[in-house]
Coordinates of C-alpha atoms in Angstrom, one line a residue:
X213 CA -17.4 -40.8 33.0
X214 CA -14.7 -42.8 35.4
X215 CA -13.6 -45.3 32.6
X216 CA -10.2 -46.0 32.3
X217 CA -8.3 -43.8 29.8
X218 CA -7.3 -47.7 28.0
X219 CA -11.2 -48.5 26.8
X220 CA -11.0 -45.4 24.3
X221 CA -7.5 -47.1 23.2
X222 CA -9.0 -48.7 20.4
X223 CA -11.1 -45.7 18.8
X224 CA -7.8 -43.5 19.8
X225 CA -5.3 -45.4 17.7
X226 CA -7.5 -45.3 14.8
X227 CA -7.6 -42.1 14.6
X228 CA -4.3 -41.5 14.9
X229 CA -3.1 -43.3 12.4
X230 CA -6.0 -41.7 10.3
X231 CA -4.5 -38.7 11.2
X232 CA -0.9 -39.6 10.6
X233 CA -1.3 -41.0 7.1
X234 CA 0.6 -38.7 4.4
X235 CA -1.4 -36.2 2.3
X236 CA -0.6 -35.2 -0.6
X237 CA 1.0 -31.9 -0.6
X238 CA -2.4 -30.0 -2.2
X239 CA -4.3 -32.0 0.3
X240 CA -3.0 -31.0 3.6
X241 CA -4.8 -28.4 5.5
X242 CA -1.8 -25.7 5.7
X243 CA 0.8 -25.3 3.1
X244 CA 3.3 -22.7 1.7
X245 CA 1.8 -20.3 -0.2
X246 CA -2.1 -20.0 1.2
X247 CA -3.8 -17.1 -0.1
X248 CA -4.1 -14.4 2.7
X249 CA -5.3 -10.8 2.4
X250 CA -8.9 -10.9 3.0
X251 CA -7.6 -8.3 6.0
X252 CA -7.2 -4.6 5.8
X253 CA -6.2 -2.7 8.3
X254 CA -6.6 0.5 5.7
X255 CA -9.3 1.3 4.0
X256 CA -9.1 1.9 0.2
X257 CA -9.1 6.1 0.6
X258 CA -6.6 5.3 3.4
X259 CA -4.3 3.4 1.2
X260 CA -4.3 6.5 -1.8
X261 CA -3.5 9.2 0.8
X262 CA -0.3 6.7 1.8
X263 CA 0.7 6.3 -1.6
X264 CA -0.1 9.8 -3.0
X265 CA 1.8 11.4 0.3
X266 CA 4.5 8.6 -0.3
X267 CA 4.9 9.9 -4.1
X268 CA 5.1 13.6 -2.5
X269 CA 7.7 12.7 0.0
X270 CA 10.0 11.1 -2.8
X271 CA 9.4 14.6 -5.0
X272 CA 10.0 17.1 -2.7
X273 CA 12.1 15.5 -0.2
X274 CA 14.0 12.9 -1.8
X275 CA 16.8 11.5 -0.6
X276 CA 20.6 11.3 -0.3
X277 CA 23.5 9.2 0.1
X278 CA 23.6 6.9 -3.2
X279 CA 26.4 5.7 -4.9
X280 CA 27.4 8.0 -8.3
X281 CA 26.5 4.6 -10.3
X282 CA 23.4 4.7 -8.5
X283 CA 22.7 8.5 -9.4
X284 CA 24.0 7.9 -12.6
X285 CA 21.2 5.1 -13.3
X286 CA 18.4 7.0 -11.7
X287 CA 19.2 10.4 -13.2
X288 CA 19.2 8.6 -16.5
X289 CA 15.7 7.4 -15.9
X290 CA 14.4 10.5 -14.7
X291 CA 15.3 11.3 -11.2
X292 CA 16.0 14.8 -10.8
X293 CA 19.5 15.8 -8.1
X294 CA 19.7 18.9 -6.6
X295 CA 22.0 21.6 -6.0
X296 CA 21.9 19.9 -1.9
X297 CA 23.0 16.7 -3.8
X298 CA 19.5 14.5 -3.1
X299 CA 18.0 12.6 -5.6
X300 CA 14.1 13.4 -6.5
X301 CA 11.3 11.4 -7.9
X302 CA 9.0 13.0 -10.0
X303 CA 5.5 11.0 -9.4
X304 CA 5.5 10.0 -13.1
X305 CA 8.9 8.8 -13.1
X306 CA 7.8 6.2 -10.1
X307 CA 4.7 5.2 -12.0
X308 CA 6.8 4.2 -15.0
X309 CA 9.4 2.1 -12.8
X310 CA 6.5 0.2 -11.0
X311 CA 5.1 -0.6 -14.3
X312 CA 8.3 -2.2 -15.5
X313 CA 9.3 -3.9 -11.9
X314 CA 8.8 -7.8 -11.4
X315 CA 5.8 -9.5 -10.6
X316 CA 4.3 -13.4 -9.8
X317 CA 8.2 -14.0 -9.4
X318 CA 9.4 -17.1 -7.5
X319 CA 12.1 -17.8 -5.2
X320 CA 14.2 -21.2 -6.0
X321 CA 15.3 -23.7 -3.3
X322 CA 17.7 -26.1 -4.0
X323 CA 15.2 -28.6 -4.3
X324 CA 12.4 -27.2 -6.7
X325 CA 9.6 -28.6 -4.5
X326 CA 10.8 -26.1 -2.5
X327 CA 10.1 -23.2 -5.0
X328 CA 8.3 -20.1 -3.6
X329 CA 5.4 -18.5 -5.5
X330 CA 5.2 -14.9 -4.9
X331 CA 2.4 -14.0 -6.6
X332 CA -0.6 -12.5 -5.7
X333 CA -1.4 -12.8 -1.9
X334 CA 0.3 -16.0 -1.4
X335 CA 1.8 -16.5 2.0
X336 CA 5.1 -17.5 3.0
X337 CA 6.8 -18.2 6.8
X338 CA 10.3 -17.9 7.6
X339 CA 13.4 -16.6 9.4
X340 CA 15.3 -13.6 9.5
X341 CA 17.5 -11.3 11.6
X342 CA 20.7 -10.1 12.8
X343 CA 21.0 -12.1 16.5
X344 CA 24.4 -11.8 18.1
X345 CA 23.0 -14.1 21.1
X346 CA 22.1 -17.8 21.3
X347 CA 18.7 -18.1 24.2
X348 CA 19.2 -21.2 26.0
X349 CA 16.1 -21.9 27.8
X350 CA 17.0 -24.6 30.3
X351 CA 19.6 -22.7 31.6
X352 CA 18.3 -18.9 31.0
X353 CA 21.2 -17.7 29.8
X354 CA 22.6 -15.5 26.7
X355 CA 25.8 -16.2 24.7
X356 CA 27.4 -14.8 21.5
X357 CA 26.3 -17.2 18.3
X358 CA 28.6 -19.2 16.3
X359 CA 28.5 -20.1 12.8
X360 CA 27.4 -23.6 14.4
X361 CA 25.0 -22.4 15.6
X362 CA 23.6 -20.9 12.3
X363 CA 24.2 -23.8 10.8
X364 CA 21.9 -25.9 13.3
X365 CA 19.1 -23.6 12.8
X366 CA 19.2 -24.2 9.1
X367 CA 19.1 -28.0 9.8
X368 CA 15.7 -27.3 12.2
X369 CA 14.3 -25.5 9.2
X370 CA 14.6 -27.9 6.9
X371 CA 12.5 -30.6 8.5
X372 CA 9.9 -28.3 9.4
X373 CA 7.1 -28.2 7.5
X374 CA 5.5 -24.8 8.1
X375 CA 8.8 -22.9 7.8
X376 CA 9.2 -22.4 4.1
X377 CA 12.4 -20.7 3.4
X378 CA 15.9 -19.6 5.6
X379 CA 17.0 -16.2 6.1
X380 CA 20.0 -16.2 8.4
X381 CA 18.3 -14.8 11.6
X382 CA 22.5 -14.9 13.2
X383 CA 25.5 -13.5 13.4
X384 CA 28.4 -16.0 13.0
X385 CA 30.4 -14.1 16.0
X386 CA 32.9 -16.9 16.5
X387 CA 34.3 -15.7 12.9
X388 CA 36.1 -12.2 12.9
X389 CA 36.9 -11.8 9.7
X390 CA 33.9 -10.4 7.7
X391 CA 34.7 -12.3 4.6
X392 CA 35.3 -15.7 5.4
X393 CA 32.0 -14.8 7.9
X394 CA 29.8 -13.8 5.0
X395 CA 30.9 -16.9 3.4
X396 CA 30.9 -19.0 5.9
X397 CA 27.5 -17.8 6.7
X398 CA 26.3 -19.4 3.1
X399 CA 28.1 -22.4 3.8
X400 CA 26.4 -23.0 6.6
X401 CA 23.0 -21.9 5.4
X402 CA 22.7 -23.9 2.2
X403 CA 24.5 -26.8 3.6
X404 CA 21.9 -27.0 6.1
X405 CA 18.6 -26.3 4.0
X406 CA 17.5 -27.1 0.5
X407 CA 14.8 -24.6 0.9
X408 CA 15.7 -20.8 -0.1
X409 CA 18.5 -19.0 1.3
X410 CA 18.5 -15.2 2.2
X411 CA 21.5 -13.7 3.3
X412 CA 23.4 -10.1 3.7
X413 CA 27.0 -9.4 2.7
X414 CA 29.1 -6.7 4.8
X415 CA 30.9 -5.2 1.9
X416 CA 30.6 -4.7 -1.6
X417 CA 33.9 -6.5 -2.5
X418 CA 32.6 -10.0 -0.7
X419 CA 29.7 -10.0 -3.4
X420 CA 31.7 -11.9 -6.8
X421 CA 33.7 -14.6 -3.8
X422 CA 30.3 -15.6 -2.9
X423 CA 29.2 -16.0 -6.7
X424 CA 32.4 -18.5 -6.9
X425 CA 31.1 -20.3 -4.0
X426 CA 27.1 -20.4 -5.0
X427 CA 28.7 -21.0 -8.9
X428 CA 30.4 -24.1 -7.3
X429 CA 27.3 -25.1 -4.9
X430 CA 24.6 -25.1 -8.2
X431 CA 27.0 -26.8 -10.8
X432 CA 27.7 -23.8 -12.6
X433 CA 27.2 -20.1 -13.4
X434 CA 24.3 -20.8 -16.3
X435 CA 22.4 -23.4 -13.5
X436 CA 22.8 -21.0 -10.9
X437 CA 21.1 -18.1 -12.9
X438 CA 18.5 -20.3 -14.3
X439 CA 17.2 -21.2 -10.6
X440 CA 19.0 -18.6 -8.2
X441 CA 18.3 -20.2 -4.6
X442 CA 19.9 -17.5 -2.2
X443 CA 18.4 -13.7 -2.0
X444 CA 20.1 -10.7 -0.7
X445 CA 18.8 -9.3 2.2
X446 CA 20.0 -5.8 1.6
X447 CA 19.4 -2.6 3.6
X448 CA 19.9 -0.1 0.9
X449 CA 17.9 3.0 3.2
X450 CA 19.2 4.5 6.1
X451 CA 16.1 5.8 7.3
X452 CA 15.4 8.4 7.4
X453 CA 15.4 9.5 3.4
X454 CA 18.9 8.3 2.7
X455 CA 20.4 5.8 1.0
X456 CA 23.3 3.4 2.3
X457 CA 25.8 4.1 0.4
X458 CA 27.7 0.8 0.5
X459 CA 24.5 -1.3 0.7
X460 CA 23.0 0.1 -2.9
X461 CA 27.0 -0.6 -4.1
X462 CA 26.3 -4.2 -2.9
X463 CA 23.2 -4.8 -4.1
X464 CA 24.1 -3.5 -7.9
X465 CA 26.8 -6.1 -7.5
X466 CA 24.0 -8.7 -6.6
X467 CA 22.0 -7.5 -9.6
X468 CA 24.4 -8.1 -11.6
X469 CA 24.9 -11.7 -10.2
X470 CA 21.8 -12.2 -10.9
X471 CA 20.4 -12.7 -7.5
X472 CA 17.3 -11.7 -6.1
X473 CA 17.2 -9.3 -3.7
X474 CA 15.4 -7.8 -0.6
X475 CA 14.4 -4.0 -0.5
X476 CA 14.8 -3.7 3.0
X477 CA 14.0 -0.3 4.4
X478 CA 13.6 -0.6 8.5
X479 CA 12.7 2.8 9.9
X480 CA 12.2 2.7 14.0
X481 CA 8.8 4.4 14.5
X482 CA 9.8 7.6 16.8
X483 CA 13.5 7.4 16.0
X484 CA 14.4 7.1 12.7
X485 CA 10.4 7.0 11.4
X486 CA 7.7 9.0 12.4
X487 CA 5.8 7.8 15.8
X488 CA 2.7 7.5 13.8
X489 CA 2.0 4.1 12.2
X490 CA 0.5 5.9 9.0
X491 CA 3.5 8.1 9.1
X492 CA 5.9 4.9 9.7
X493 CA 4.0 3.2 6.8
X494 CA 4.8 6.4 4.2
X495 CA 8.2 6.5 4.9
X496 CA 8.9 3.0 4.4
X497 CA 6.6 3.0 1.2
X498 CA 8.4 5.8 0.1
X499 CA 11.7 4.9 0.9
X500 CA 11.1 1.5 -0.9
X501 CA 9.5 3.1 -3.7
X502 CA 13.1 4.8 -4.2
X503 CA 14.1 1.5 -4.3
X504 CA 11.7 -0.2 -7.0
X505 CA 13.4 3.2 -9.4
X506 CA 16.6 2.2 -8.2
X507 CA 16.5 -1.0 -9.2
X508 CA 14.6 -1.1 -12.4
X509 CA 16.9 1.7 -13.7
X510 CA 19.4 -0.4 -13.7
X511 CA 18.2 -4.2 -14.8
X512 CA 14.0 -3.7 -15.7
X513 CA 12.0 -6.3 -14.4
X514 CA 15.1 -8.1 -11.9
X515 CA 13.2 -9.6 -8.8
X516 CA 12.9 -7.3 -5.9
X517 CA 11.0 -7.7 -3.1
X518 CA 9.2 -4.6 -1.4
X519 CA 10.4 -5.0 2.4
X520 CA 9.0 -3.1 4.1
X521 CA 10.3 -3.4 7.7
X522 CA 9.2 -0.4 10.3
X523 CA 9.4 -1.6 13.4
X524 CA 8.0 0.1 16.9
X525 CA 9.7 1.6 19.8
X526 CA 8.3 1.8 23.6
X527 CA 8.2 5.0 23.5
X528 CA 8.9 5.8 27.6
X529 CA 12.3 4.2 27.3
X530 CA 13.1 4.2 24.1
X531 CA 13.6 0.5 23.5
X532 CA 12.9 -1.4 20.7
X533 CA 9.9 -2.9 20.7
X534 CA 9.2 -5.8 18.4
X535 CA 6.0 -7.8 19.9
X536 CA 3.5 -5.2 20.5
X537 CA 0.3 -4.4 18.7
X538 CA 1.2 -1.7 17.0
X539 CA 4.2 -3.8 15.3
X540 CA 1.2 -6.4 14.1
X541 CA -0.4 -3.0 12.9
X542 CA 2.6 -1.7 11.1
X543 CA 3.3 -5.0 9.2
X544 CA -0.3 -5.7 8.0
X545 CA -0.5 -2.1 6.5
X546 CA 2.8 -2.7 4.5
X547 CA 1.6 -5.9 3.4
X548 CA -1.7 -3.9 2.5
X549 CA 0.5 -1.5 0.3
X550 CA 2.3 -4.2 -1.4
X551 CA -0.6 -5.7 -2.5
X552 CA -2.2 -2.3 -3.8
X553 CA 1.0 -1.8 -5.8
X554 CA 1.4 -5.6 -7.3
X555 CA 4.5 -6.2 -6.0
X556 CA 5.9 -9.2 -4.3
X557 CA 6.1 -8.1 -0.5
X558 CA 8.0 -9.0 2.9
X559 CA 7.6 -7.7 6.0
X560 CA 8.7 -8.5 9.5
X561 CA 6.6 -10.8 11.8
X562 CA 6.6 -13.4 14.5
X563 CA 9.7 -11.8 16.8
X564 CA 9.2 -11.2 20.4
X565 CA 10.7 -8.9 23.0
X566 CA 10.6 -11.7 25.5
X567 CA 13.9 -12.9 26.3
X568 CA 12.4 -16.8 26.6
X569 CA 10.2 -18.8 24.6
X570 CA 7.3 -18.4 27.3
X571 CA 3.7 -16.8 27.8
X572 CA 4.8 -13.3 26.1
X573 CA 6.4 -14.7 23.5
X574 CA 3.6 -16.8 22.5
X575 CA 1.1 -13.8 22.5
X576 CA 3.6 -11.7 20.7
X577 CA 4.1 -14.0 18.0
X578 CA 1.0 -15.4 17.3
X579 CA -0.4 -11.8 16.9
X580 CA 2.0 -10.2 14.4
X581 CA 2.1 -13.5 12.2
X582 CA -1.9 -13.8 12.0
X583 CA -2.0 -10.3 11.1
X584 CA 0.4 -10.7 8.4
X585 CA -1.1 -13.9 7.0
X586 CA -4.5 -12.5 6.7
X587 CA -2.8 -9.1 5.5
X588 CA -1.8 -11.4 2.3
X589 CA 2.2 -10.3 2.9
X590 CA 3.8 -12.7 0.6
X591 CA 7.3 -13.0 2.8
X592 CA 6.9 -13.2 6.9
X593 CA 10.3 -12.5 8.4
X594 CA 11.4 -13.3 11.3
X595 CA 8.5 -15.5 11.8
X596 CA 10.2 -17.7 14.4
X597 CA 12.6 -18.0 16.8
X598 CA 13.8 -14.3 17.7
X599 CA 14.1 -13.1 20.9
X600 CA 14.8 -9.8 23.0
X601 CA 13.7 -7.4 20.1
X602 CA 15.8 -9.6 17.4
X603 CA 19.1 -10.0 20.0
X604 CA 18.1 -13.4 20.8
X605 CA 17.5 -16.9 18.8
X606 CA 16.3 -19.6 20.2
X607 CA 16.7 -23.0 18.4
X608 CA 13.8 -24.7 20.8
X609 CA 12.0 -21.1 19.8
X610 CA 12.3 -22.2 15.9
X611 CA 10.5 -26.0 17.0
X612 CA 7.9 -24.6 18.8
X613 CA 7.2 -21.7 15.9
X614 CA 6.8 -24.3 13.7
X615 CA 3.4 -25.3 15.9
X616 CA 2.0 -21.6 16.2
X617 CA 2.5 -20.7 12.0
X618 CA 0.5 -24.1 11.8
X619 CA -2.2 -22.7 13.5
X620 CA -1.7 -19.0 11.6
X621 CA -1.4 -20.8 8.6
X622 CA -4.8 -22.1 9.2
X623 CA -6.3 -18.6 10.4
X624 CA -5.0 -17.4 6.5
X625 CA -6.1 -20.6 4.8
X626 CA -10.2 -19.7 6.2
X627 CA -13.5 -20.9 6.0
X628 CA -14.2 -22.7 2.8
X629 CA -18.2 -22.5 2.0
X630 CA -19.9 -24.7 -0.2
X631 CA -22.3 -27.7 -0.5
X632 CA -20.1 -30.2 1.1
X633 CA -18.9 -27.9 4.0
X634 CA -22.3 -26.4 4.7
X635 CA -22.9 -30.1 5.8
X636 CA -26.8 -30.4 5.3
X637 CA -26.4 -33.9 4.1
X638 CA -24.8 -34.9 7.2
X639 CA -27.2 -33.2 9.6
X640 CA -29.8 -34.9 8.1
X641 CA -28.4 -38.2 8.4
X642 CA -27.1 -38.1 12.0
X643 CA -30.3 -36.2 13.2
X644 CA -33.0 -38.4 11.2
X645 CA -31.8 -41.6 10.6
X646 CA -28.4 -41.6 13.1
X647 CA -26.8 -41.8 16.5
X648 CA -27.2 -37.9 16.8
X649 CA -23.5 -36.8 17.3
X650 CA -20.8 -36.3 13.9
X651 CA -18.1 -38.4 15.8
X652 CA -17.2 -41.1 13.4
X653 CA -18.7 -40.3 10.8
X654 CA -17.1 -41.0 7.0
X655 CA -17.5 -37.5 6.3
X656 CA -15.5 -36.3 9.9
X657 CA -13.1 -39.3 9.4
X658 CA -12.8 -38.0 5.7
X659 CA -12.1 -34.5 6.5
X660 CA -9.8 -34.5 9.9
X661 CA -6.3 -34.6 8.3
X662 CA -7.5 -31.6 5.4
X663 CA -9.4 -30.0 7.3
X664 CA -7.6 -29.3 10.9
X665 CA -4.0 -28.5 12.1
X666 CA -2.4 -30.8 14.8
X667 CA 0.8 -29.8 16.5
X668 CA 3.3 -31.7 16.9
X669 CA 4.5 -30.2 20.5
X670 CA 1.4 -28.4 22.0
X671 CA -0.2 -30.1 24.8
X672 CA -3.9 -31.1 24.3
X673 CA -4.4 -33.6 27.0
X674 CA -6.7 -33.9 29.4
X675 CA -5.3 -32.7 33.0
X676 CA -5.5 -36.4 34.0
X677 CA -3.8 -37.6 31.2
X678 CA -1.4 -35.0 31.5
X679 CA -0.4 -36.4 35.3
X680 CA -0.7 -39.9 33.9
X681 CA 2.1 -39.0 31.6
X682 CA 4.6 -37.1 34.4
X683 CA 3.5 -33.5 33.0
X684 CA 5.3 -33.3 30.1
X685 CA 6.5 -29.9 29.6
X686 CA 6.7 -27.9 26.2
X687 CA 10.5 -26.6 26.7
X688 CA 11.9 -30.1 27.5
X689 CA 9.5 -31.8 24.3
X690 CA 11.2 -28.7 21.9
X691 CA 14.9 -29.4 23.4
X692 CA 14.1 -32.8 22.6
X693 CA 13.4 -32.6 19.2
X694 CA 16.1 -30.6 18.7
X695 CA 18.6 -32.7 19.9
X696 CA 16.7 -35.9 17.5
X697 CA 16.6 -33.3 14.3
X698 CA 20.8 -32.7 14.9
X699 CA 21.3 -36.0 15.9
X700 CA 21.1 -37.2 12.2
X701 CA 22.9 -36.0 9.1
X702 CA 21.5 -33.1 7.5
X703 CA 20.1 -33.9 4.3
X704 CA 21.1 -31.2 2.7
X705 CA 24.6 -31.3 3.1
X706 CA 26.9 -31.3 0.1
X707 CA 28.0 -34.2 -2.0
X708 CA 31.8 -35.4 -0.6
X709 CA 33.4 -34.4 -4.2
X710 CA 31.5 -31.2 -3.9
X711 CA 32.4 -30.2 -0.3
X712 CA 36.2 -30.7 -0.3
X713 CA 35.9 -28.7 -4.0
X714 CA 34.8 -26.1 -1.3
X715 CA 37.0 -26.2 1.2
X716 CA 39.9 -26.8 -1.3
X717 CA 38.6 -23.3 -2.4
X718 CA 37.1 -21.1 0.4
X719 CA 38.2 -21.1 4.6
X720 CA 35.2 -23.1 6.1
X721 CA 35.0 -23.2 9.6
X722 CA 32.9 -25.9 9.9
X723 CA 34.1 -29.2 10.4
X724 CA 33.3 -31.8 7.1
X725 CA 30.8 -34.4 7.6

């Protein structure tokens, strides 16, 4: 029991370098695109009173606000405006437009190993978010963001394995105009990361500069339709029941593009949603179902993802309220709703209300992206690194995230059960004929890497082994990978001949490499 911690040396560093031997991508025991959804927070009757209330809400409520080429489209294919200028959706006018709308579509990155399936109840982790504050940890402080700063978070994403795409989860607040921002906000996004690019734009009119730039970036306007790697995040609702005017005009530019875009409908449960969470849930099903029309009048079958977003409030202050239960609740009953309709579905999970990557934010996290694994939603936003109900992002946040989706990954992933798993074999041999215990076995040996998750940060040592090594702490390992990740240049930064064609053509603010 006393041994020195040196006589297990030997068994030790043979299992780690078991366990740090590559896998082949199909191999490894977490990987984008698990199947989730084996939970339901609603039962099946639950789900048809949403949807049948949802389809009620949209034909005798309706809503206002679109754009005449967005009421010109919709009335075309059916929607019904009336004399108080709202746009209504007869139920069989929905029905038809969910029938043409995309399914099984992907998402492109750069790279294509990076491709997104969205099909069925596969599961995919990621960033998103508006944050106008950088969280530094050591220091406990808040600043403003920078376009830097965007572009180091995209840089962390990259390299880490269990985030699979970028949606840019800051504001660039160092750039005041909001053109050059929206582009340098792709700049820096796409320069940083191979893997899929969401973004927003902040007026209609920024939409075709930012084609020029992505038409540059894929090699052409035919290559960049033929694998489209950036979506657009678009908040075409302002809930309650209204469309944003300038949003749809953007995102019928986008369409046109041919870029896939983001249904986003974010409704704050007891402000701009009902308090309930099966009210919340109708409004943003029906408020996205407006969408689904909306789009499919206008291009059939374009990729669209059904977002929705509601997020909580604490309702004796009135703050937002990102990390509770309910939130976990809210985003697993969306993801339930886009799977009863087909479509490919996002949702928010993963951000916390603490204002540091500590004890609450763990919890907080942890809960709302299990939920939404197991719920089956196919896109987790905001899965790492935001803080203070999405004000904050923290880049040592985004490192350590990377550990905790590991570990949801593998709570959506399961229990596999069958001959090999059920293990009978191997109780037979170590009870009968063996030592009596599994450790070294072929079949443990054989399984540890497919089979189990290990982080790359969290702490497993033994308290002893912990003082032998000066207590590492969490924070300080995350700042320190950090620093190693952005000490080296990114690998997905632009050709030479490609990024001076850039800058000859747009105003980046980013220094060249």
């Amino acid at each position: 029991m006393n041994a020195p911690l040196t006589r297990r040396g030997g068994g030790r560093r043979a299992r780690v370098a078991a366990r740090t031997a590559a896998l082949a991508h199909d191999l490894r025991p977490v990987r984008a695109g698990l199947t989730g959804g084996r939970y339901n927070p609603l039962s099946d009757a639950e789900v048809l009173r949403i949807h049948r209330t949802a389809l009620t809400a949209l034909e005798e409520i309706g809503l206002s606000g679109a754009p005449e080429s967005g009421v010109e489209a919709m009335v075309a294919a059916g929607a019904l405006q009336g004399e108080d200028g709202r746009l209504r959706f007869p139920a069989a006018l929905v029905e038809d437009m969910l029938a043409r709308a995309a399914r099984d579509i992907p998402l492109h990155g750069r790279e294509a190993h990076h491709d997104l399936d969205l099909s069925g109840s596969r599961v995919h982790y990621g960033t998103a978010g508006a944050a106008v504050h950088m969280v530094d940890p050591a220091g406990r402080n808040y600043r403003e963001s920078t376009v830097q700063d965007l572009h180091d978070a995209a840089r962390i994403v990259d390299v880490l394995d269990n985030l699979h795409f970028l949606q840019r989860p800051m504001v660039a607040r160092d750039i005041p105009n909001a053109l050059e921002m929206d582009l340098n906000t792709l700049y820096a996004c796409c320069s940083g990361t191979t893997k899929h690019v969401g973004t927003s734009f902040s007026d209609p009119s920024h939409v075709s500069t930012a084609f020029e730039l992505l038409h540059l970036i894929a090699g052409g306007e035919e290559a960049w339709r033929a694998r489209p790697f950036v979506s657009n995040s678009n908040c075409f609702v302002v809930p309650p029941m209204r469309f944003a005017t300038e949003s749809c005009q953007t995102m019928e530019a986008c369409i046109r593009g041919g870029m896939p875009v983001l249904l986003l409908s974010a409704g704050m449960a007891g402000a701009t949603a009902p308090s309930t969470i099966a009210g919340a849930i109708v409004q943003s099903v029906a408020e996205c179902l407006a969408g689904v029309v909306y789009v499919n009048a206008l291009a059939p079958g374009h990729p669209a993802i059904f977002g929705t977003w509601p997020f909580g409030l604490d309702l004796r202050t009135g703050a937002m309220s990102v990390g509770s239960g309910e939130q976990a609740l809210l985003t697993a009953g969306c993801g339930q709703m886009a799977r009863f309709y087909g479509l490919p579905g996002g949702s928010a999970g993963g951000a916390s209300d603490s204002k540091l990557p500590d004890m609450q934010a763990g919890w907080e996290q942890m809960c709302s992206n299990v939920m939404a694994g197991l719920a089956g939603v196919n896109m987790i936003y905001e899965a790492a690194g935001m803080h203070a109900s999405l004000l904050g992002f923290c880049h040592e946040s985004l490192i350590l995230g990377d550990d905790l989706i590991g570990q949801a990954l593998r709570c959506v992933r399961g229990i596999e059960v069958d001959d090999d798993t059920l293990a009978l074999d191997q109780m037979r041999e170590v009870c009968l004929e063996g030592p009596g215990h599994y450790l070294g076995t072929d079949q443990t040996l054989g399984r540890m890497q497919k089979d189990h998750v290990y982080p790359t940060l969290g702490n497993r040592m033994s308290p002893k082994e912990w003082e032998e090594r000066e207590k590492p702490c969490l924070q300080e390992a995350a700042t320190r990978r950090k620093e190693m990740i952005l000490s080296v240049p990114s690998a997905a930064r632009f050709h030479a001949d490609l990024d001076r064609a850039i800058r000859a053509r747009f105003p980046i603010h980013l220094p060249a490499y």
